[in-house]
PDB file of C-alpha atoms in Angstrom:
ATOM      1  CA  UNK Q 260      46.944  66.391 -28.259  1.00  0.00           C
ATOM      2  CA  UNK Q 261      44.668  66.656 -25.317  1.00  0.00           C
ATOM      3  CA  UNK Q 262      41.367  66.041 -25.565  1.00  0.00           C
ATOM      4  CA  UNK Q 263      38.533  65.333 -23.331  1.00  0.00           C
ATOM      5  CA  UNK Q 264      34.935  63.410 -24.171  1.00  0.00           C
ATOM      6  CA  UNK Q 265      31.290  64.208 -22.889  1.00  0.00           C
ATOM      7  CA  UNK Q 266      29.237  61.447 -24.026  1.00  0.00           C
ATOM      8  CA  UNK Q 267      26.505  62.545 -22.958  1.00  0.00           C
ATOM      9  CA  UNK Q 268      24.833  65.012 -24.739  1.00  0.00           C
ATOM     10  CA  UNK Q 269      22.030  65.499 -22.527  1.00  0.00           C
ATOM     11  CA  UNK Q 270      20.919  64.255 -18.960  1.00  0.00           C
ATOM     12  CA  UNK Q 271      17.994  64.767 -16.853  1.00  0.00           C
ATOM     13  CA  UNK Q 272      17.238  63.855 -12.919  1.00  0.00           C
ATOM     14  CA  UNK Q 273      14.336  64.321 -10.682  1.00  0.00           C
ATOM     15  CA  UNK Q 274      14.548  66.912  -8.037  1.00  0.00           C
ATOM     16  CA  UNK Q 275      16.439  65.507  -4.668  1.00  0.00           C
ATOM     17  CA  UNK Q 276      17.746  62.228  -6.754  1.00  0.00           C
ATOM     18  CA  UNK Q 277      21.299  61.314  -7.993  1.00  0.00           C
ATOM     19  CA  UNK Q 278      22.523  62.405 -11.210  1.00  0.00           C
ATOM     20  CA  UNK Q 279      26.270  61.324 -12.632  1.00  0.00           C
ATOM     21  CA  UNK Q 280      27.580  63.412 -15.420  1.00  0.00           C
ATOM     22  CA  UNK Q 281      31.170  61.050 -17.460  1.00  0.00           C
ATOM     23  CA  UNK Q 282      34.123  62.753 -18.636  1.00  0.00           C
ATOM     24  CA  UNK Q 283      36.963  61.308 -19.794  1.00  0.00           C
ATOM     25  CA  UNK Q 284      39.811  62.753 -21.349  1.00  0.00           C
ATOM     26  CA  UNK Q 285      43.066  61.541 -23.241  1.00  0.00           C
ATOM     27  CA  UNK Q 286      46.420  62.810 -21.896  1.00  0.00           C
ATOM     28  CA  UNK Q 287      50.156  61.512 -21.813  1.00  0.00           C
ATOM     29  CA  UNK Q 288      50.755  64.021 -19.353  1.00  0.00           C
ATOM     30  CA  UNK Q 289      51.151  63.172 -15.739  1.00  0.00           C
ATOM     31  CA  UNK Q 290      50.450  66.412 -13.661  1.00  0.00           C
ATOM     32  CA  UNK Q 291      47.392  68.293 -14.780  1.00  0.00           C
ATOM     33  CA  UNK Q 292      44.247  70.045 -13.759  1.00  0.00           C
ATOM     34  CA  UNK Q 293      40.765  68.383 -13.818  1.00  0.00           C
ATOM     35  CA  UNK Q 294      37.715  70.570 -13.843  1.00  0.00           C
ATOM     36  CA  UNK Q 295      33.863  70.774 -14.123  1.00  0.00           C
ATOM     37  CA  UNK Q 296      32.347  73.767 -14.990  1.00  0.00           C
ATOM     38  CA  UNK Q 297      28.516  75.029 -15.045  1.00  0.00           C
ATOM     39  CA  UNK Q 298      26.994  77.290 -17.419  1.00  0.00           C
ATOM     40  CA  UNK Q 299      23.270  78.086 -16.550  1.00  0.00           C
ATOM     41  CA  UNK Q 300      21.304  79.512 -19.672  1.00  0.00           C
ATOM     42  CA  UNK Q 301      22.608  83.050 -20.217  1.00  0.00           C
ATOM     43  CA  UNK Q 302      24.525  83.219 -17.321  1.00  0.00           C
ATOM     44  CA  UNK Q 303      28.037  83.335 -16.850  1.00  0.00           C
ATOM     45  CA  UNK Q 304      29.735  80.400 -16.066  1.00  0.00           C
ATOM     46  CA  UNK Q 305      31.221  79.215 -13.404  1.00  0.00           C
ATOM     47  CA  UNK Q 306      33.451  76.603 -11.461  1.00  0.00           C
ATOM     48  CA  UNK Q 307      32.199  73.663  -9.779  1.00  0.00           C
ATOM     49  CA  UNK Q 308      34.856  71.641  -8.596  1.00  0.00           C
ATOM     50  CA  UNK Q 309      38.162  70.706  -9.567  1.00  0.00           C
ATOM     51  CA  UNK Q 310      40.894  67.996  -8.976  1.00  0.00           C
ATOM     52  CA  UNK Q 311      44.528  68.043  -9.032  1.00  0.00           C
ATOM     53  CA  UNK Q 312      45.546  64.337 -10.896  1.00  0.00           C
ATOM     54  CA  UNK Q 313      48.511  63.717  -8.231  1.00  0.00           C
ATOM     55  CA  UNK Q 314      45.635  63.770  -5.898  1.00  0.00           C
ATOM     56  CA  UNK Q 315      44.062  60.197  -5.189  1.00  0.00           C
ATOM     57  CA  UNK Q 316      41.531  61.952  -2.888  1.00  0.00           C
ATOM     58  CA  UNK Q 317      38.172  62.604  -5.101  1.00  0.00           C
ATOM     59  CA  UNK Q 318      37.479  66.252  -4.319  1.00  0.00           C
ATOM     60  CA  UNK Q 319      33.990  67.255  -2.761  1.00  0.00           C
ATOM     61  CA  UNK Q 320      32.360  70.609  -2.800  1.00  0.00           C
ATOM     62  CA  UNK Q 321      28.692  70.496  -0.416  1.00  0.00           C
ATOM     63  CA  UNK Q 322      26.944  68.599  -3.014  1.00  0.00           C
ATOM     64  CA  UNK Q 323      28.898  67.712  -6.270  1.00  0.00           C
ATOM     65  CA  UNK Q 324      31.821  65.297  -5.896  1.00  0.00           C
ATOM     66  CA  UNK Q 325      34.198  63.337  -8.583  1.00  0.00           C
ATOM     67  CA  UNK Q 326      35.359  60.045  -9.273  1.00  0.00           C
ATOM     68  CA  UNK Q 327      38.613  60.431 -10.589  1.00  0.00           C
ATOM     69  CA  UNK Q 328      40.085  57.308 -12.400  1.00  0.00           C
ATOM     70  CA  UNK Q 329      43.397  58.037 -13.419  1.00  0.00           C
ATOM     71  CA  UNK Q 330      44.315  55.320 -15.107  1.00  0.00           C
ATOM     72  CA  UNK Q 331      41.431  54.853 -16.935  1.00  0.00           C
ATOM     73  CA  UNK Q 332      41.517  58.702 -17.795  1.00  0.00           C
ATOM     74  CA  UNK Q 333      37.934  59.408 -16.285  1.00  0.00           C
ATOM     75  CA  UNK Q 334      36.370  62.019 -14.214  1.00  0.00           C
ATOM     76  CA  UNK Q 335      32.980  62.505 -13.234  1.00  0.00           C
ATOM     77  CA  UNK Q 336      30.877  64.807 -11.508  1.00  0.00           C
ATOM     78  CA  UNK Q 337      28.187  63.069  -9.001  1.00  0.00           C
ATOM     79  CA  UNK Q 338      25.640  65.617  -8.253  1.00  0.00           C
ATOM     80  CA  UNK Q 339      23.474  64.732  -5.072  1.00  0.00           C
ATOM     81  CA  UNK Q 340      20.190  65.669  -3.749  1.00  0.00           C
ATOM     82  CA  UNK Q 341      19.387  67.638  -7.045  1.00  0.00           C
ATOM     83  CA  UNK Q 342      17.993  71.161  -7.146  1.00  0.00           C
ATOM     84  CA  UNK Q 343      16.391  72.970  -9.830  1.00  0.00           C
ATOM     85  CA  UNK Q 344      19.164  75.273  -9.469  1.00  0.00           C
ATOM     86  CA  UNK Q 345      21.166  72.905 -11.147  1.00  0.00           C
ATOM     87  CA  UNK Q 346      19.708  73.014 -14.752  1.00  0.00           C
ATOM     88  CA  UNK Q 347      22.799  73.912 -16.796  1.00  0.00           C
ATOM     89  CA  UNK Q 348      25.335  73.293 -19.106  1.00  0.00           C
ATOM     90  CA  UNK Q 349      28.127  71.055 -17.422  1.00  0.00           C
ATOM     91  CA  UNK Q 350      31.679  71.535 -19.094  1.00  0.00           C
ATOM     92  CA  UNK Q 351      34.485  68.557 -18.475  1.00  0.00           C
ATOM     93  CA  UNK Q 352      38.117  70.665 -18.615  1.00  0.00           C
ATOM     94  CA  UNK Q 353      41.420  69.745 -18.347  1.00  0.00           C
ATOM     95  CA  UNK Q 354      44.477  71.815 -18.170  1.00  0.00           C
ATOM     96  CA  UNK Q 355      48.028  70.506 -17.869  1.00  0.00           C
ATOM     97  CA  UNK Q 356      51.200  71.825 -16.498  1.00  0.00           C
ATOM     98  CA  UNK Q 357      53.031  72.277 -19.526  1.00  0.00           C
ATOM     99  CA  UNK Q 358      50.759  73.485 -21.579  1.00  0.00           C
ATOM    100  CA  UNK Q 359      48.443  76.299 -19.875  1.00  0.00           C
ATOM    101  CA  UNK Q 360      45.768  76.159 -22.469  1.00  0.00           C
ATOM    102  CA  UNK Q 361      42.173  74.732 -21.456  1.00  0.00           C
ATOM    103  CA  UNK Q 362      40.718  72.094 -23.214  1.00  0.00           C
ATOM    104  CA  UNK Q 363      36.900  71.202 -22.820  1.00  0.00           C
ATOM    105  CA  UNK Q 364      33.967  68.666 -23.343  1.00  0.00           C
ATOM    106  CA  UNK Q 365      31.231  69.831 -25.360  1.00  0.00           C
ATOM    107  CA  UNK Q 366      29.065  69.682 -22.638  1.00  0.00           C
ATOM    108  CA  UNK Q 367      26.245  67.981 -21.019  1.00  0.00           C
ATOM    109  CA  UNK Q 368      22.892  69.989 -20.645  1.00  0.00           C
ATOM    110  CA  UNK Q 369      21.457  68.594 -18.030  1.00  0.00           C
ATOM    111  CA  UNK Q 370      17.778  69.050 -16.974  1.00  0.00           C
ATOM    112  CA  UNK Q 371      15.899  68.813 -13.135  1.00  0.00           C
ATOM    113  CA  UNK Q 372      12.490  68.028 -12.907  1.00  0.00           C
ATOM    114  CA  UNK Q 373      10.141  68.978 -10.357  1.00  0.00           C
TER     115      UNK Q 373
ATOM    116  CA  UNK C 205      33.927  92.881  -5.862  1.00  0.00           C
ATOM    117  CA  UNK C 206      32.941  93.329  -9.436  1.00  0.00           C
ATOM    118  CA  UNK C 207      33.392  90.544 -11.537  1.00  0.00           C
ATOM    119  CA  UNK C 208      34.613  90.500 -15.146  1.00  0.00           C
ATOM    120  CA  UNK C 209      33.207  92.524 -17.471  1.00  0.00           C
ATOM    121  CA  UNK C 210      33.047  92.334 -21.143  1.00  0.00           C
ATOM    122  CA  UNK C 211      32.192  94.793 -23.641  1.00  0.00           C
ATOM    123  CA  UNK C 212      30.249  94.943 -25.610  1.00  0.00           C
ATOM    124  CA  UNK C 213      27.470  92.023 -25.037  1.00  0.00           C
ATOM    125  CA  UNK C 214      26.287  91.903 -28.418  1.00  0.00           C
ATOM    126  CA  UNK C 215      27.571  93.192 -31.191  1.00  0.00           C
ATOM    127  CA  UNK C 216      26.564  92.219 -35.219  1.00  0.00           C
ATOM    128  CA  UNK C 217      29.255  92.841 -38.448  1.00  0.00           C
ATOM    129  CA  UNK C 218      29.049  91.996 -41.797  1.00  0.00           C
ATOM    130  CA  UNK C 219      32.132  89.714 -43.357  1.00  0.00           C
ATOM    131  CA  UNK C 220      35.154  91.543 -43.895  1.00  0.00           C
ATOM    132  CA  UNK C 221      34.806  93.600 -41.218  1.00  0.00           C
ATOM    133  CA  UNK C 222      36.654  93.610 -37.845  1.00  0.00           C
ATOM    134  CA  UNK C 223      35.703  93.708 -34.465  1.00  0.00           C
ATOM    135  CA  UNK C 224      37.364  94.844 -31.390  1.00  0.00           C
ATOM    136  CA  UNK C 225      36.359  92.993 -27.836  1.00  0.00           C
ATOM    137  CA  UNK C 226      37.378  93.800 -24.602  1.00  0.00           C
ATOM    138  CA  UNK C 227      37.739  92.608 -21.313  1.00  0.00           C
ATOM    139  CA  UNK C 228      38.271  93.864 -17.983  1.00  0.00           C
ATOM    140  CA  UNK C 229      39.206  91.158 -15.112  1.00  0.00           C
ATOM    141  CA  UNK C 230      38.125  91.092 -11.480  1.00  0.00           C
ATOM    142  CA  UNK C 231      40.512  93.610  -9.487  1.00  0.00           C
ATOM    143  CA  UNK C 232      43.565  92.426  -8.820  1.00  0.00           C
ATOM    144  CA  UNK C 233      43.726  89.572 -11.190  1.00  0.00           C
ATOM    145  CA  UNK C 234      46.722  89.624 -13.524  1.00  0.00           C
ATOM    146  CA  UNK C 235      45.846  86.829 -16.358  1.00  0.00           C
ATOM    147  CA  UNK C 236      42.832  86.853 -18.965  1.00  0.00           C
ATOM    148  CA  UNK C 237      42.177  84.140 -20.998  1.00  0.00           C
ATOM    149  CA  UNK C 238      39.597  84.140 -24.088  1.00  0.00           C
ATOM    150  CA  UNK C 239      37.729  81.970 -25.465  1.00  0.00           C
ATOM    151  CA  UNK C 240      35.362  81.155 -28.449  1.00  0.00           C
ATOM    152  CA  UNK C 241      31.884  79.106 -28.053  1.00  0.00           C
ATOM    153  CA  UNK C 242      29.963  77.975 -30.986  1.00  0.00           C
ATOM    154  CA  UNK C 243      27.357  75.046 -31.246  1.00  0.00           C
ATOM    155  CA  UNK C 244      29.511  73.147 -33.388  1.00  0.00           C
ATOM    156  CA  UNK C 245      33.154  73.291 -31.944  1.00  0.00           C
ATOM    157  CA  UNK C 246      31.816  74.269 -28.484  1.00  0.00           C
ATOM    158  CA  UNK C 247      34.232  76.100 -25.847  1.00  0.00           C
ATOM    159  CA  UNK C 248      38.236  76.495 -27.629  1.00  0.00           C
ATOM    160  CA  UNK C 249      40.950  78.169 -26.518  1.00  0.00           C
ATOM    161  CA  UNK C 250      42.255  81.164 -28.329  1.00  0.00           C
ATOM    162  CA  UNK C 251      44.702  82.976 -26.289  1.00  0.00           C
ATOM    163  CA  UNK C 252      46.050  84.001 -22.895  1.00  0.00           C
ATOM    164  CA  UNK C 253      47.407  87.181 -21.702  1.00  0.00           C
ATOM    165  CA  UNK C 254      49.796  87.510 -18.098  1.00  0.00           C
ATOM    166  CA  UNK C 255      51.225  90.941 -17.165  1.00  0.00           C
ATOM    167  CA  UNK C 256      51.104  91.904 -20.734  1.00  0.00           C
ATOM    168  CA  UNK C 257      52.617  89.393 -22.208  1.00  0.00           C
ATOM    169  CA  UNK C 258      50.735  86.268 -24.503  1.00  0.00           C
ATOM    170  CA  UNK C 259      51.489  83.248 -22.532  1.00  0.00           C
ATOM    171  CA  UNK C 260      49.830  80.528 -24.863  1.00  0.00           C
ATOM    172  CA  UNK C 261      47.803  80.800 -28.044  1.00  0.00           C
ATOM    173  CA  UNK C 262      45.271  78.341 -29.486  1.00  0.00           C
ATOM    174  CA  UNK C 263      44.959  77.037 -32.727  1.00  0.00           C
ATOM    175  CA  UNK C 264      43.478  79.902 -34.624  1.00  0.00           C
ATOM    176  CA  UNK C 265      44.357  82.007 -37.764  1.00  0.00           C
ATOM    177  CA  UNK C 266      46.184  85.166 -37.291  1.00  0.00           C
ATOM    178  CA  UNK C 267      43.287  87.251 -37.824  1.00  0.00           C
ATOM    179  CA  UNK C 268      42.167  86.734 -34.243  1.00  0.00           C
ATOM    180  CA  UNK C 269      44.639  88.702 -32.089  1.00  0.00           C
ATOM    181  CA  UNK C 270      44.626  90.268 -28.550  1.00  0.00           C
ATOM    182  CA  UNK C 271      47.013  91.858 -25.974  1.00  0.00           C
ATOM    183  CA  UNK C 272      46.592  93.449 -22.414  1.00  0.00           C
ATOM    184  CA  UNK C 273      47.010  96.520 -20.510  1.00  0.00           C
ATOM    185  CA  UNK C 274      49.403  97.843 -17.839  1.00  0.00           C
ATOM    186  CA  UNK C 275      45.592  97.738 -15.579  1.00  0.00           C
ATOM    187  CA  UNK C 276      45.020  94.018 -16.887  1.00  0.00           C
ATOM    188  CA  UNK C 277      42.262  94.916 -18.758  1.00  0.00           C
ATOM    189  CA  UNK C 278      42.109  92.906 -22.215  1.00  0.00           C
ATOM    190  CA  UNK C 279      41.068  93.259 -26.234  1.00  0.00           C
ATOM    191  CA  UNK C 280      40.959  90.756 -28.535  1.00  0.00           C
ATOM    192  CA  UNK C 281      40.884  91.606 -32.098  1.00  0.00           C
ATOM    193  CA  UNK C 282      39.231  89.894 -35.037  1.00  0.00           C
ATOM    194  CA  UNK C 283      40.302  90.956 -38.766  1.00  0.00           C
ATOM    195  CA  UNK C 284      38.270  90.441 -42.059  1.00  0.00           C
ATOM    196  CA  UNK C 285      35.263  89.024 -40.172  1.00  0.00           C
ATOM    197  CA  UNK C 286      33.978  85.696 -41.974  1.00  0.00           C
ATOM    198  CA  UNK C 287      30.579  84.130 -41.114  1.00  0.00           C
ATOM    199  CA  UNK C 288      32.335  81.115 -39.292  1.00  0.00           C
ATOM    200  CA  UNK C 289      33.581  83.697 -37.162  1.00  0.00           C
ATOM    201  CA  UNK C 290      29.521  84.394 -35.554  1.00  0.00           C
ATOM    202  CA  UNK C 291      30.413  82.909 -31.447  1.00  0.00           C
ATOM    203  CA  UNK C 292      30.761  83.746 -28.024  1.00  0.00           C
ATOM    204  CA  UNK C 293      33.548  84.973 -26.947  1.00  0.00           C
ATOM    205  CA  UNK C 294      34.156  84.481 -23.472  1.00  0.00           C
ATOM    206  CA  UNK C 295      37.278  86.314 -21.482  1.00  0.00           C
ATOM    207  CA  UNK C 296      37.965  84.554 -17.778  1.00  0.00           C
ATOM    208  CA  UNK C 297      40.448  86.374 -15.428  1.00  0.00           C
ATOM    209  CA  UNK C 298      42.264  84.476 -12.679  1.00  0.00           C
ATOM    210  CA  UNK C 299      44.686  86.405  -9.860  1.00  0.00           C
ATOM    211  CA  UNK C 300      47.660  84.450 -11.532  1.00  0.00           C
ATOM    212  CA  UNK C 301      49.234  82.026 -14.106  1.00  0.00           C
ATOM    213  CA  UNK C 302      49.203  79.356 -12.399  1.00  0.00           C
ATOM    214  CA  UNK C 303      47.179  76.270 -13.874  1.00  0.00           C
ATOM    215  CA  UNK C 304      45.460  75.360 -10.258  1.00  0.00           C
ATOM    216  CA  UNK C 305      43.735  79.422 -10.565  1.00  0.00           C
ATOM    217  CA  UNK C 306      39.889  79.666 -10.608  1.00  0.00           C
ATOM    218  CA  UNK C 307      39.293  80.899 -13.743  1.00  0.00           C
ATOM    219  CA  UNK C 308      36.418  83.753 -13.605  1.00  0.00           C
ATOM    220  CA  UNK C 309      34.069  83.904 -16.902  1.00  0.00           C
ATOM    221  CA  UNK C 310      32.776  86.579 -17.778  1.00  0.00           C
ATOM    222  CA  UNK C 311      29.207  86.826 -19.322  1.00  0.00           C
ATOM    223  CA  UNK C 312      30.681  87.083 -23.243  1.00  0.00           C
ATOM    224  CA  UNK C 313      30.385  88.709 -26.216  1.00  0.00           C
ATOM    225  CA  UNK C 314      27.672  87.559 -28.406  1.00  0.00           C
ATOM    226  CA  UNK C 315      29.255  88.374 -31.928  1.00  0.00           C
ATOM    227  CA  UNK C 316      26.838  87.757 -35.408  1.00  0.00           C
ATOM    228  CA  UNK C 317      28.780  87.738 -38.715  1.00  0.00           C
ATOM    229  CA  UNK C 318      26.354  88.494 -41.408  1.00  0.00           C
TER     230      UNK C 318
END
């Protein structure tokens, strides 16, 4: 079975810094669907950025961007020059080919200070 | 255009019960998905509907059931309500089946089992 690992519960960053969210997942697939998810507090959620694993290109999107490992099953979501904004709920998914179900982390809540 | 929509947003049973949810996609998107959220599992997968027809299923009893319409739109079904059943229930259209499709969430169901 598929699953995939937040290990961190929580995270916080300071406005405008850095902030690295870990994922990794456990798969014997070989083509699936990476994704990272936000989920703001009661609002709906929505997708961040995703990344096919035949792909060695880490996807980008403005300010978030992954480092896919696929060999050492790991995919996280760099989030630069911070924004309150991004106070949320981050969700690690994966999704393979053969099997069209999603599986996902159980979340990082992460926290921006001012 | 509107996004998905899911009624009702809150709704409270008592055990034994059942519950109908539904689920209308973004226009012109053919697949729904659902999905339950609780603190303690977090996000799982429970079923997916394409042009009527249940593509996957999660791992859940057979009280939790759904199917789609001819328009897309989407009900899930819950039978003899138990307290474990007290979640979020999110639906998330996409235009198609494929695995690479943006999933849309909607905002959920927030369902309380007493």
């Amino acid at each position: 079975a598929q699953t995939v690992t937040q290990s961190q519960p929580e995270m916080s960053v300071q406005e405008a810094e850095t902030v690295t969210l870990s994922c990794t997942y456990d798969t014997s697939e070989s083509d699936y669907y990476l994704f990272w998810y936000k989920q703001p507090p009661s609002r709906q959620m929505i997708l961040v950025i995703r990344q096919e694993a035949y792909k060695q290109q880490n996807a980008t999107e403005n300010r978030f961007s992954v480092n896919f490992q696929k060999a050492a099953k790991s995919f996280s979501l760099k989030i630069s020059d911070s924004q309150l904004g991004d106070a949320a709920m981050y969700f690690c998914a994966y999704r393979a080919y053969n099997n069209n179900d999603m599986r996902f982390g159980a979340g990082t809540r992460l926290t921006v200070k001012p | 255009k509107a996004g998905v929509t899911q009624t009702p947003r809150y709704l409270i049973k008592t055990r034994g019960q059942q519950v109908t949810l539904s689920c209308s996609p973004i226009s012109g998107h053919r697949s729904v998905s659902w999905y339950q959220q609780t603190p303690g599992q977090g996000l799982q997968f429970l079923f997916e509907y394409f042009s009527e027809t249940q593509r996957n299923k999660g791992n859940f009893p057979g009280r939790f059931s759904g199917r789609q319409f001819s328009n897309s739109r989407s009900e899930m079904n819950v039978s003899t309500l138990e307290l474990g059943d007290s979640a979020l229930y999110l639906c998330a259209s996409s235009l198609g089946a494929n695995i690479q499709e943006t999933q849309y969430f909607g905002p959920g169901t927030r369902l309380l089992v007493l």
